[in-house]
C-alpha cells in the first residue's frame, strides 16, 4: 500500500494592526519548511479581501513528514511568535491525497 500525500491548508488571522508583523513571522517559516525532507510544496498567501488573513498551502509526502515538520525548531518558533498576533488559533485542514 502506497502512503498518501498530505495536503494542508492553514489559516492564520491577525489581530487588527498586527497583519504586517504576522506576515514577517509567517514568511520566516517558508524557506526552512521548503528545505525539509518530505516537503513537496509550501506557499504562503495573503487574502486580497481581508489583509488580516493568511493561508499556508502545503503538500507533504506523507503523515510522517507532517509530524517531522511540526517538530522542527523553525516551526516551533513560528508558532510561538505568531500566537500573540492572532485573533484565534490557526484553522488547519488536512487532506489525504
Coordinates of C-alpha atoms in Angstrom, one line a residue:
X1 CA 0.0 0.0 0.0
X2 CA 1.4 3.4 -1.0
X3 CA 1.3 6.2 1.5
X4 CA -0.8 9.2 0.6
X5 CA 0.5 12.7 0.2
X6 CA -1.0 15.1 2.7
X7 CA -2.4 18.5 1.7
X8 CA -2.6 21.1 4.4
X9 CA -4.4 24.5 4.4
X10 CA -3.7 26.5 7.5
X11 CA -5.5 29.8 8.0
X12 CA -4.0 32.5 10.3
X13 CA -6.0 35.6 11.1
X14 CA -4.1 38.6 12.5
X15 CA -5.4 40.9 15.2
X16 CA -6.2 44.4 14.0
X17 CA -3.0 46.3 13.3
X18 CA -0.8 43.2 13.5
X19 CA -1.0 41.9 9.9
X20 CA 2.3 43.2 8.7
X21 CA 4.1 41.8 11.8
X22 CA 2.4 38.4 11.3
X23 CA 3.4 38.4 7.7
X24 CA 7.0 38.7 8.7
X25 CA 6.7 35.9 11.2
X26 CA 5.0 33.6 8.8
X27 CA 7.4 34.4 5.9
X28 CA 10.3 33.4 8.2
X29 CA 9.0 29.8 8.1
X30 CA 8.6 29.3 4.3
X31 CA 12.3 28.8 3.3
X32 CA 13.2 26.3 6.0
X33 CA 9.9 24.4 5.5
X34 CA 10.6 24.1 1.8
X35 CA 14.1 22.6 2.6
X36 CA 12.6 19.9 4.8
X37 CA 12.7 16.3 3.5
X38 CA 9.2 15.3 2.6
X39 CA 8.0 18.8 1.6
X40 CA 6.6 18.8 -1.9
X41 CA 5.0 22.3 -1.8
X42 CA 4.8 25.1 0.7
X43 CA 3.4 28.5 -0.1
X44 CA 2.0 31.4 1.9
X45 CA -0.8 33.6 0.6
X46 CA -2.4 36.8 1.9
X47 CA -6.1 37.4 1.2
X48 CA -7.0 40.2 -1.2
X49 CA -10.4 40.5 0.5
X50 CA -9.1 40.7 4.1
X51 CA -5.4 41.7 4.6
X52 CA -5.5 40.2 8.1
X53 CA -6.0 36.6 6.7
X54 CA -3.0 34.4 5.6
X55 CA -3.1 30.9 4.2
X56 CA -0.4 28.3 4.1
X57 CA -0.9 25.8 1.3
X58 CA 1.3 22.8 1.8
X59 CA 1.8 19.3 0.3
X60 CA 3.9 16.7 2.2
X61 CA 5.0 13.2 1.1
X62 CA 3.2 11.5 3.9
X63 CA 2.0 11.8 7.5
X64 CA 5.5 11.2 8.9
X65 CA 6.8 14.3 7.0
X66 CA 4.0 16.3 8.5
X67 CA 4.8 15.1 12.0
X68 CA 8.5 15.8 11.5
X69 CA 7.6 19.3 10.2
X70 CA 5.7 20.1 13.4
X71 CA 8.8 19.1 15.5
X72 CA 11.2 21.4 13.7
X73 CA 12.7 24.3 15.7
X74 CA 11.7 26.8 13.0
X75 CA 8.1 25.7 13.1
X76 CA 8.0 25.9 16.9
X77 CA 9.4 29.4 16.7
X78 CA 6.9 30.4 14.1
X79 CA 4.0 29.2 16.2
X80 CA 5.3 30.8 19.4
X81 CA 5.9 34.2 17.6
X82 CA 2.5 34.0 15.7
X83 CA 0.2 33.2 18.6
X84 CA 0.2 36.6 20.3
X85 CA -0.6 38.2 16.9
X86 CA -3.6 36.1 16.2
X87 CA -7.3 36.7 16.8
X88 CA -7.8 32.9 17.3
X89 CA -5.8 29.7 16.9
X90 CA -4.9 28.8 13.3
X91 CA -7.5 26.8 11.5
X92 CA -5.9 23.7 9.9
X93 CA -7.4 21.4 7.3
X94 CA -5.5 18.2 6.4
X95 CA -6.5 16.1 3.4
X96 CA -5.0 12.8 2.3
X97 CA -4.5 12.7 -1.5

